[in-house]
Coordinates of C-alpha atoms in Angstrom, one line a residue:
X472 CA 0.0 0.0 0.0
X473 CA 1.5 3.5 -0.7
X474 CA 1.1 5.6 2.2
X475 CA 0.5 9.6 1.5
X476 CA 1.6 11.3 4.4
X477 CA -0.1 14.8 5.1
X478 CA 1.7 17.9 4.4
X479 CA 4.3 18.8 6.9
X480 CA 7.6 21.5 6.8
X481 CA 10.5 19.7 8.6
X482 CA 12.3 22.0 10.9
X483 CA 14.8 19.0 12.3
X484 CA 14.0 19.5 15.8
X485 CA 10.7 17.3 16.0
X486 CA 12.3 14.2 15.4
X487 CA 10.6 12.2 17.4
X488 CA 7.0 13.3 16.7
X489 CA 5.3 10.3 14.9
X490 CA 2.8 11.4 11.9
X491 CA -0.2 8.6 11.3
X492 CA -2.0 8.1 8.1
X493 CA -4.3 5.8 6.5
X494 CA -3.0 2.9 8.9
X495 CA 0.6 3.9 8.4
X496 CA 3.4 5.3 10.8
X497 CA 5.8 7.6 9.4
X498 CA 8.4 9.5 11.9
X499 CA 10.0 12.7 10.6
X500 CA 13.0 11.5 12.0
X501 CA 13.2 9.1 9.3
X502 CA 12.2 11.6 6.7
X503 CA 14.7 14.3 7.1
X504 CA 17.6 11.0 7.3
X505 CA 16.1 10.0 4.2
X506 CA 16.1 13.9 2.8
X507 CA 20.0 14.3 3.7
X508 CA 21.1 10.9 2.9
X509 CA 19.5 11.9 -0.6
X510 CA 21.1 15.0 -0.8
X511 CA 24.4 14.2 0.2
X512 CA 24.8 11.3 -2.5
X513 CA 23.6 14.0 -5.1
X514 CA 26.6 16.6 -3.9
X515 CA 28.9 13.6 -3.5
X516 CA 28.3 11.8 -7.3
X517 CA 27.9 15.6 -8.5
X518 CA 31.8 15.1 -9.0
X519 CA 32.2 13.7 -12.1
X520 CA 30.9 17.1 -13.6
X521 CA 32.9 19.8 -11.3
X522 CA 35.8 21.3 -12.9
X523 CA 38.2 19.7 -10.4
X524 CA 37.3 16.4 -11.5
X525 CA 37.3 17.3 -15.3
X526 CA 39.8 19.7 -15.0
X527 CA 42.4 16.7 -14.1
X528 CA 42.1 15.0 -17.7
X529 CA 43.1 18.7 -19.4
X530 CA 46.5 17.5 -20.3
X531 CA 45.6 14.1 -21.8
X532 CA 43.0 16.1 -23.8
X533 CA 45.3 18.7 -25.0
X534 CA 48.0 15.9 -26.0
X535 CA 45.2 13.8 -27.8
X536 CA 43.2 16.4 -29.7
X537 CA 46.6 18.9 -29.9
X538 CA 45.0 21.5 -28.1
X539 CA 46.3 24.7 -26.3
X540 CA 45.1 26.5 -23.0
X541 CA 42.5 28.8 -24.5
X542 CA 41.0 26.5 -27.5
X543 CA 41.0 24.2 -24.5
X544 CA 39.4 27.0 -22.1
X545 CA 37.2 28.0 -24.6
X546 CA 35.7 24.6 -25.1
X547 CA 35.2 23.8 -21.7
X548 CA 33.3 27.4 -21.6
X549 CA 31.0 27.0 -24.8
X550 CA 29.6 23.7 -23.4
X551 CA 29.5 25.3 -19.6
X552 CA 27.4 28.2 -20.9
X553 CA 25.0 25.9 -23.1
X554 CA 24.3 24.3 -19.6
X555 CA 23.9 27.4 -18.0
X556 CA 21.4 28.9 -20.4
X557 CA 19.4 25.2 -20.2
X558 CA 19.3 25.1 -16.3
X559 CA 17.1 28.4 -16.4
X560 CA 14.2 25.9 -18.4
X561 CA 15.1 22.9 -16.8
X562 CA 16.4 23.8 -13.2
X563 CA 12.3 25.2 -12.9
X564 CA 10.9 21.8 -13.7
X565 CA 11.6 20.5 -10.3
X566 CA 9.0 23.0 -8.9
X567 CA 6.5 20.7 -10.2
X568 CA 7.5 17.5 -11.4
X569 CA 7.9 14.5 -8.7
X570 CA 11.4 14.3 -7.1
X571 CA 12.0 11.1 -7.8
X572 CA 11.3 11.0 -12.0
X573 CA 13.0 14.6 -12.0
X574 CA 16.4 12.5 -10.4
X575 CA 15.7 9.8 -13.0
X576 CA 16.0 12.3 -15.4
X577 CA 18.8 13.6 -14.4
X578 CA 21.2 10.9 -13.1
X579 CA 20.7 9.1 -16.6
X580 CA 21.7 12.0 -18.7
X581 CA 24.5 12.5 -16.4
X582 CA 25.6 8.9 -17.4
X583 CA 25.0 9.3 -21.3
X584 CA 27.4 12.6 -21.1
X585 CA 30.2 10.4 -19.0
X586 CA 29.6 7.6 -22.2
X587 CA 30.0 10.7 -24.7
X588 CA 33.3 11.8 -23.0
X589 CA 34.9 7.8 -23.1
X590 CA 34.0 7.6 -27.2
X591 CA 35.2 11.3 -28.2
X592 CA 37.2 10.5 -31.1
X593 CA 37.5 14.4 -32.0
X594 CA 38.2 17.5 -29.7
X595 CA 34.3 18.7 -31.0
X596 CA 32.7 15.5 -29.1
X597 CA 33.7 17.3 -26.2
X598 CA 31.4 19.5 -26.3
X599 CA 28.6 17.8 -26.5
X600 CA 29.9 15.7 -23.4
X601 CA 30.9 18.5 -21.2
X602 CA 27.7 20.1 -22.1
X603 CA 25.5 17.1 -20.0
X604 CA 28.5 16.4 -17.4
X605 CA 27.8 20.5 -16.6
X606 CA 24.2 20.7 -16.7
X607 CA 23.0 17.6 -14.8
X608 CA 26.9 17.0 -12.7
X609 CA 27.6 20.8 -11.8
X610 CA 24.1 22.1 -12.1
X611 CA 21.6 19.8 -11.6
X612 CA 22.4 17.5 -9.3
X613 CA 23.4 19.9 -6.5
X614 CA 20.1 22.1 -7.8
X615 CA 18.1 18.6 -6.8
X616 CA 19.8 18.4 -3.6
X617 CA 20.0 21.8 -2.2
X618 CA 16.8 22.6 -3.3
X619 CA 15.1 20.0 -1.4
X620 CA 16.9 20.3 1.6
X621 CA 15.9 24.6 1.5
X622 CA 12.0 23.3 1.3
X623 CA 11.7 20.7 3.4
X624 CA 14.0 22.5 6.4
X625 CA 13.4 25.6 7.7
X626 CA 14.3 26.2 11.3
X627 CA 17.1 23.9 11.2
X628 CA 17.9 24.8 7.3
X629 CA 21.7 25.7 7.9
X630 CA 22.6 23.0 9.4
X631 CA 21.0 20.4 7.1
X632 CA 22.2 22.2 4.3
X633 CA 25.7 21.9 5.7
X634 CA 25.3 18.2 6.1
X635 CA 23.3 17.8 2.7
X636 CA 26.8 19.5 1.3
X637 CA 29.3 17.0 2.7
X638 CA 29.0 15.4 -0.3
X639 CA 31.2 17.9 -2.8
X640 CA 34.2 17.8 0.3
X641 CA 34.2 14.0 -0.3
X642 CA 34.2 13.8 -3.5
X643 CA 37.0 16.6 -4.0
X644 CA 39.3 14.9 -1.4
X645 CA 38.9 11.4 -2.5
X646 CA 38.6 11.9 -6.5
X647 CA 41.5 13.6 -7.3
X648 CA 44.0 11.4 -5.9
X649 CA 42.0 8.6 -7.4
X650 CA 41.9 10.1 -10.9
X651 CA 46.3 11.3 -10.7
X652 CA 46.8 7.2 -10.1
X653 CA 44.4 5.7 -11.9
X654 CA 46.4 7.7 -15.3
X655 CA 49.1 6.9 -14.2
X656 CA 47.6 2.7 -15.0
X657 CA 45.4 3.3 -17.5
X658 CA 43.9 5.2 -20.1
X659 CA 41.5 8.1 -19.4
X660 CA 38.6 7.1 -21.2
X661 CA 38.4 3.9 -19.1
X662 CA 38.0 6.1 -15.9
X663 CA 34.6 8.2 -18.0
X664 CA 33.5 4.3 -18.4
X665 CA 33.7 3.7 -14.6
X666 CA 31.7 6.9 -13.9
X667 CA 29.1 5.9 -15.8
X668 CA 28.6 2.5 -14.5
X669 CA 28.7 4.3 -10.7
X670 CA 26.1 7.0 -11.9
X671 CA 23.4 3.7 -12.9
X672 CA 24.3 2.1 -9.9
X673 CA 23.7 5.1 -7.7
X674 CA 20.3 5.6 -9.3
X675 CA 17.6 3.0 -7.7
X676 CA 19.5 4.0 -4.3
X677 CA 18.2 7.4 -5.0
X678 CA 15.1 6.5 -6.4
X679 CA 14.4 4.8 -3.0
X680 CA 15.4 7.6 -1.4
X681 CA 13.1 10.2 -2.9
X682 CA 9.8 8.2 -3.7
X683 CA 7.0 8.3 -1.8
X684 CA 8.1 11.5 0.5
X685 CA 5.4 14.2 1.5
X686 CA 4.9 17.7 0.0
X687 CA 7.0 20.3 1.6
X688 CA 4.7 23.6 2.9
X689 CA 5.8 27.0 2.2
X690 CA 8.3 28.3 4.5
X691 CA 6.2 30.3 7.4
X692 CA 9.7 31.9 8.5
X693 CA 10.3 33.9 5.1
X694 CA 8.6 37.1 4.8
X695 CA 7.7 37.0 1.4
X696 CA 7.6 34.0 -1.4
X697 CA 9.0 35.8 -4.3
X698 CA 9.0 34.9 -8.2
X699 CA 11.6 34.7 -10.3
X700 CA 10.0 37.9 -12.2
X701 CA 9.5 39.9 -9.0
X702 CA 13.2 39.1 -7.9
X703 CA 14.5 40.4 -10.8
X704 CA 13.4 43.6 -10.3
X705 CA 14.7 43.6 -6.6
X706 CA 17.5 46.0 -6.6
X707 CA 19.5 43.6 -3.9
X708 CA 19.6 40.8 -6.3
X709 CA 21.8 42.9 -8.6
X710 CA 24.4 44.8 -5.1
X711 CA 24.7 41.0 -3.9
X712 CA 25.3 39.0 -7.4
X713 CA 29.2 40.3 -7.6
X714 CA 29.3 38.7 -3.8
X715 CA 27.6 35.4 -4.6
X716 CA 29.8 34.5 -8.2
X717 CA 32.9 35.3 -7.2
X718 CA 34.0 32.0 -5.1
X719 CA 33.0 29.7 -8.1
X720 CA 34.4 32.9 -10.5
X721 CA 37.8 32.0 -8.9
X722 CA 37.6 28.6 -8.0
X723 CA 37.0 27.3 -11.4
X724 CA 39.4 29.1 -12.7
X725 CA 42.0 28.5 -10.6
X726 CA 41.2 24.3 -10.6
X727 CA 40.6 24.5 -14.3
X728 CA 44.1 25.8 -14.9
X729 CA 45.9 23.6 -11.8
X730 CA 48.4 22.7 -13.9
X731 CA 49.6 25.9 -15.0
X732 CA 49.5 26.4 -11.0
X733 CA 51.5 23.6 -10.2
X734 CA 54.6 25.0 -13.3
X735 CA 54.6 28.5 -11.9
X736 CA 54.5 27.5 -7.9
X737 CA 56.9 24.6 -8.6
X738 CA 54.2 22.3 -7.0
X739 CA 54.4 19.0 -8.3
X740 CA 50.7 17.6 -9.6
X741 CA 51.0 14.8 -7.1
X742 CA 51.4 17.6 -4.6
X743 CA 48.5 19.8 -5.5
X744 CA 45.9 16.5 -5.6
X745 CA 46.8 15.8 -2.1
X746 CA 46.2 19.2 -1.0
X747 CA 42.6 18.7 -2.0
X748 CA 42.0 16.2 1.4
X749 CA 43.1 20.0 3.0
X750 CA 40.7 21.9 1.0
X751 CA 37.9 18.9 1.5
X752 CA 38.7 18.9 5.3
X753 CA 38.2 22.8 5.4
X754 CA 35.8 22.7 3.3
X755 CA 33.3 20.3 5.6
X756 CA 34.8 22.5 8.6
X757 CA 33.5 25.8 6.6
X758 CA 30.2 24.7 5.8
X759 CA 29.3 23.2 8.9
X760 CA 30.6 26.3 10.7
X761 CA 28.3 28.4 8.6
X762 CA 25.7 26.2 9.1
X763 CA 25.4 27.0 12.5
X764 CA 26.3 30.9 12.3
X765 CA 23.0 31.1 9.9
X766 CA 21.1 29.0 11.9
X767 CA 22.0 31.9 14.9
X768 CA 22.7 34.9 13.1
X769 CA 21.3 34.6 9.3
X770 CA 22.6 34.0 5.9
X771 CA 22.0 37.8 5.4
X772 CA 25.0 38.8 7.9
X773 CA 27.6 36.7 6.9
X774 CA 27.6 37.4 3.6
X775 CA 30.2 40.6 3.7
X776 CA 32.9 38.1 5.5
X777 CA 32.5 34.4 3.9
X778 CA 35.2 35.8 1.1
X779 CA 38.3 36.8 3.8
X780 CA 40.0 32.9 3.4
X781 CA 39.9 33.0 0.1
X782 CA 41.5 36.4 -0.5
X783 CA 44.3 35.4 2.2
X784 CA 44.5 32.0 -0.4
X785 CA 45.1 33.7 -3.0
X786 CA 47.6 36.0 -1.4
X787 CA 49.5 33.2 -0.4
X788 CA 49.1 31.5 -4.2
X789 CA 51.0 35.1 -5.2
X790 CA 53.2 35.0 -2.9
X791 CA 55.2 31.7 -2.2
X792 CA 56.2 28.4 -3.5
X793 CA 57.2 26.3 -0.5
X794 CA 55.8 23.0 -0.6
X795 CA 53.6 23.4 2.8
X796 CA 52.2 26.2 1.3
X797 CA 49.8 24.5 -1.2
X798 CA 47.8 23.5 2.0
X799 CA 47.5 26.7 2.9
X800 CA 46.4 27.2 -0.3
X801 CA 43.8 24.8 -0.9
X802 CA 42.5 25.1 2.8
X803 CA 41.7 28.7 2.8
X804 CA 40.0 28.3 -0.3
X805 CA 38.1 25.5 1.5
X806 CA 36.8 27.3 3.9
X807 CA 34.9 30.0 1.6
X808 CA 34.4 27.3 -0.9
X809 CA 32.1 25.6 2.1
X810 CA 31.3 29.0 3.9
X811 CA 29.7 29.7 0.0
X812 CA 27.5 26.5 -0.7
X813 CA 25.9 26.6 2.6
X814 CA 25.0 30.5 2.1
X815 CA 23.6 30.1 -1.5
X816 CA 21.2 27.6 0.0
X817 CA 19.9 29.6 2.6
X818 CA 20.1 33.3 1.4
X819 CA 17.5 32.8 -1.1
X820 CA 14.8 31.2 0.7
X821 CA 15.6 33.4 3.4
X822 CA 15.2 36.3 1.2
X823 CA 12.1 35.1 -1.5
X824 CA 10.7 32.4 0.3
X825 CA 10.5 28.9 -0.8
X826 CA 7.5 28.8 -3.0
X827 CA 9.5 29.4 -6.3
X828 CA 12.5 28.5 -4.7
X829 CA 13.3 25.9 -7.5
X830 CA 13.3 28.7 -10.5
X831 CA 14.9 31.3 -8.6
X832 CA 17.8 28.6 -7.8
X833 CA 17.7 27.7 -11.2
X834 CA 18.0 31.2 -12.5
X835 CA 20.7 32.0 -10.1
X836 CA 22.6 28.9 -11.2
X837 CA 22.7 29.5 -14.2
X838 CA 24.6 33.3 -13.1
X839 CA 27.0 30.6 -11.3
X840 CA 27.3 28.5 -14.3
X841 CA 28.0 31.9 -16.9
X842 CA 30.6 33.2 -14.2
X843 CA 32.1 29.9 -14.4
X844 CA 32.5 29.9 -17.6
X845 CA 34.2 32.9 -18.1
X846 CA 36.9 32.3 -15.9
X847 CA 38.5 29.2 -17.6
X848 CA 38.8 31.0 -20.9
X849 CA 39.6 34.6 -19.2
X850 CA 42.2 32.7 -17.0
X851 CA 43.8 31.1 -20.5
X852 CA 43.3 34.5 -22.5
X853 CA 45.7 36.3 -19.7
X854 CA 48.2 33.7 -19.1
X855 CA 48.5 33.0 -23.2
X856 CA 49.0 36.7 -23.0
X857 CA 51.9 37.1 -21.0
X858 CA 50.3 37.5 -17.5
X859 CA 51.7 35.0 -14.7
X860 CA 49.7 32.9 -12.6
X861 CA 50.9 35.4 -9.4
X862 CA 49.8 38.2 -10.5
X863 CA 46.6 37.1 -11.5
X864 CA 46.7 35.7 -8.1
X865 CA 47.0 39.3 -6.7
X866 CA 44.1 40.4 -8.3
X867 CA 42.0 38.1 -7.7
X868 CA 42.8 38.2 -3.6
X869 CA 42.0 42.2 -3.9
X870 CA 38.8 41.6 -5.5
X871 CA 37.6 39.1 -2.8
X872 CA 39.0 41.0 0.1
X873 CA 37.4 44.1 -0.8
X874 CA 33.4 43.6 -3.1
X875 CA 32.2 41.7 0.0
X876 CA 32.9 44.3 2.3
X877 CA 31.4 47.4 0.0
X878 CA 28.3 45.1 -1.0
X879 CA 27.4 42.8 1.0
X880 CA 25.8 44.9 3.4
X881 CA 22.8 45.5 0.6
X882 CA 20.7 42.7 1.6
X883 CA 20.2 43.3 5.1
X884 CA 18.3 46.7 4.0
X885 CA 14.7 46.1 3.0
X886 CA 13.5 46.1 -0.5
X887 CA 12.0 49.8 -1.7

């Protein structure tokens, strides 16, 4: 018999109250296990389509297909900015279709783009490849999972969405290191063949996961439930949008181009993968620590300061090359890297509501995904120009160190 539970908001902190329907017992404790253990197997298999993942295989693709850093860069960003253009259509759906088809969906078109990557036989099948490992591995996945967790939680919502995020610190300190030695054996198309056999095995665990779950209520903590049309006409959304792009502005750009990183710092590539077990570590340590600040202060607040590590990473990516410096690196960059995803969960919903929350994350990903892909190619452009890695360093660490602190302060002022 398929039990339909009633309609219920999960704060996390009635975890023991029982809900009884039709003959069936339901607790919420089980619920919101089941709602993070989904979402953190979304962030965690999300991998395979984050730029530190496909970033890794940038030299065997350049060797194969005789490529050079900005053909490369400009590539990776024509099939990022396809995705990011798709997500606005796409990343809405989940406002109305069932979570568990909408994952279906997803997870299978995540696997076809890993099969597209392992038969390229030209640079141009790229595209097509990177194009569905962006849209459902970068976009959609983490849109699935950070999305549910922002509906279903409210009182609790920084917290679960710090635990809903473990998943991308897992995945960035375990694949790298996995990917540097498994090239090191065998050929690279192999290891796209191996993500797509884990991406069909993951999916009845998340089809279990997600069926049969209750409707999530509008959020009676927000203020307002905004649409996508009325937020774009909110004059915060536009003082706050420099803030919110620039940690996956720099980040991709910098782990796109890590090799480049590892010639000018004189940080061997073995080096720079291990240092991402740093940046995981902080990571985890950022987001949870977040978490909890939103939960106490808001995602409003913290926004001016979640950018302070990585400036000082950068600054230190500018300014030294001693091996022990990498983790210093990595884990300051960790820390707004997590300090970031747990803020761009909350921030929305606690500024529009939840109601359209799914096509206001969508539109707002698709900012992410743009940014993104700008930076690879920009990053390529100035270094096949003449600029070195450090002084594009420097600029980026002045940039983060100072937009935060002149505009963040915008969305704690009410809406004229």
């Amino acid at each position: 018999m398929i039990c339909r539970p009633p309609v219920r908001h999960y704060t996390g902190r009635h975890l023991l109250i029982r809900l009884r329907f039709k003959g069936c017992l339901l607790s919420t404790a089980t619920i919101s296990t089941r709602l993070l253990a989904f979402s953190l197997l979304a962030t965690l298999f999300s991998g395979f389509g984050q730029t530190f993942f496909i970033g890794l295989f940038g030299g065997a693709w350049r060797t194969e297909f005789d490529l050079d850093y900005a053909e490369l860069g400009m590539l990776y960003s024509a099939a990022t900015l396809t995705s990011g253009l798709l997500i606005v259509t796409v990343g809405r759906w989940l406002d109305h279709i069932p979570l568990h088809r909408y994952t279906a969906g997803v997870v299978m078109a995540f696997a076809v783009g890993c099969v597209v990557i392992a038969l390229a036989p030209s640079a141009l099948w790229l595209i097509p490849g990177i194009l569905l490992l962006r849209l459902c591995g970068q976009g959609l996945m983490g849109h699935i999972a950070i999305t549910t967790i922002a509906r279903y939680f409210s009182a609790r919502r920084g917290r679960a969405l710090a635990i809903a995020q473990l998943g991308y610190p897992i995945g960035e300190a375990l694949l790298p290191l996995l990917v540097v030695v498994a090239l090191s054996l065998t050929d690279w198309r192999h290891l796209w063949w191996l993500a797509a056999l884990a991406l069909l095995m993951l999916l009845p665990v998340l089809l279990r996961l997600s069926v049969n779950l209750p409707a999530p209520t509008e959020d009676t903590n927000s203020t307002s439930h905004a649409s996508r049309r009325q937020v774009l006409r909110d004059w915060r959304f536009y003082a706050i949008l420099p803030v919110t792009l620039t940690a996956p502005f720099i980040i991709t750009g910098l782990f796109f181009h890590q090799v480049a990183v590892a010639e000018a710092t004189r940080w061997s590539l073995t080096l720079l993968a291990s240092a991402f077990s740093v940046y995981a570590i902080l990571q985890v340590s950022g987001g949870l620590l977040t978490g909890f600040l939103i939960d106490r202060y808001s995602a409003r607040r913290l926004m001016r300061f979640y950018l302070l590590p990585m400036g000082l990473g950068c600054l230190v990516l500018w300014w030294g090359e001693s091996n022990w410096l990498v983790f210093a690196y990595m884990g300051l960059l960790g820390l707004s890297a997590g300090a970031n995803g747990t803020l761009g969960g909350a921030l929305w919903a606690e500024l529009y509501g939840t109601r359209y929350i799914g096509a206001i994350r969508a539109m707002m990903h698709a900012l992410m995904v743009v940014s993104t892909a700008i930076s690879p190619v920009l990053f390529g452009l100035l270094m096949d120009g003449g600029m070195s890695i450090r002084s594009l360093a420097l600029v980026l660490a002045v940039y983060a160190l100072v937009i935060p602190l002149v505009l963040g302060g915008s969305v704690l002022r009410e809406a004229r």
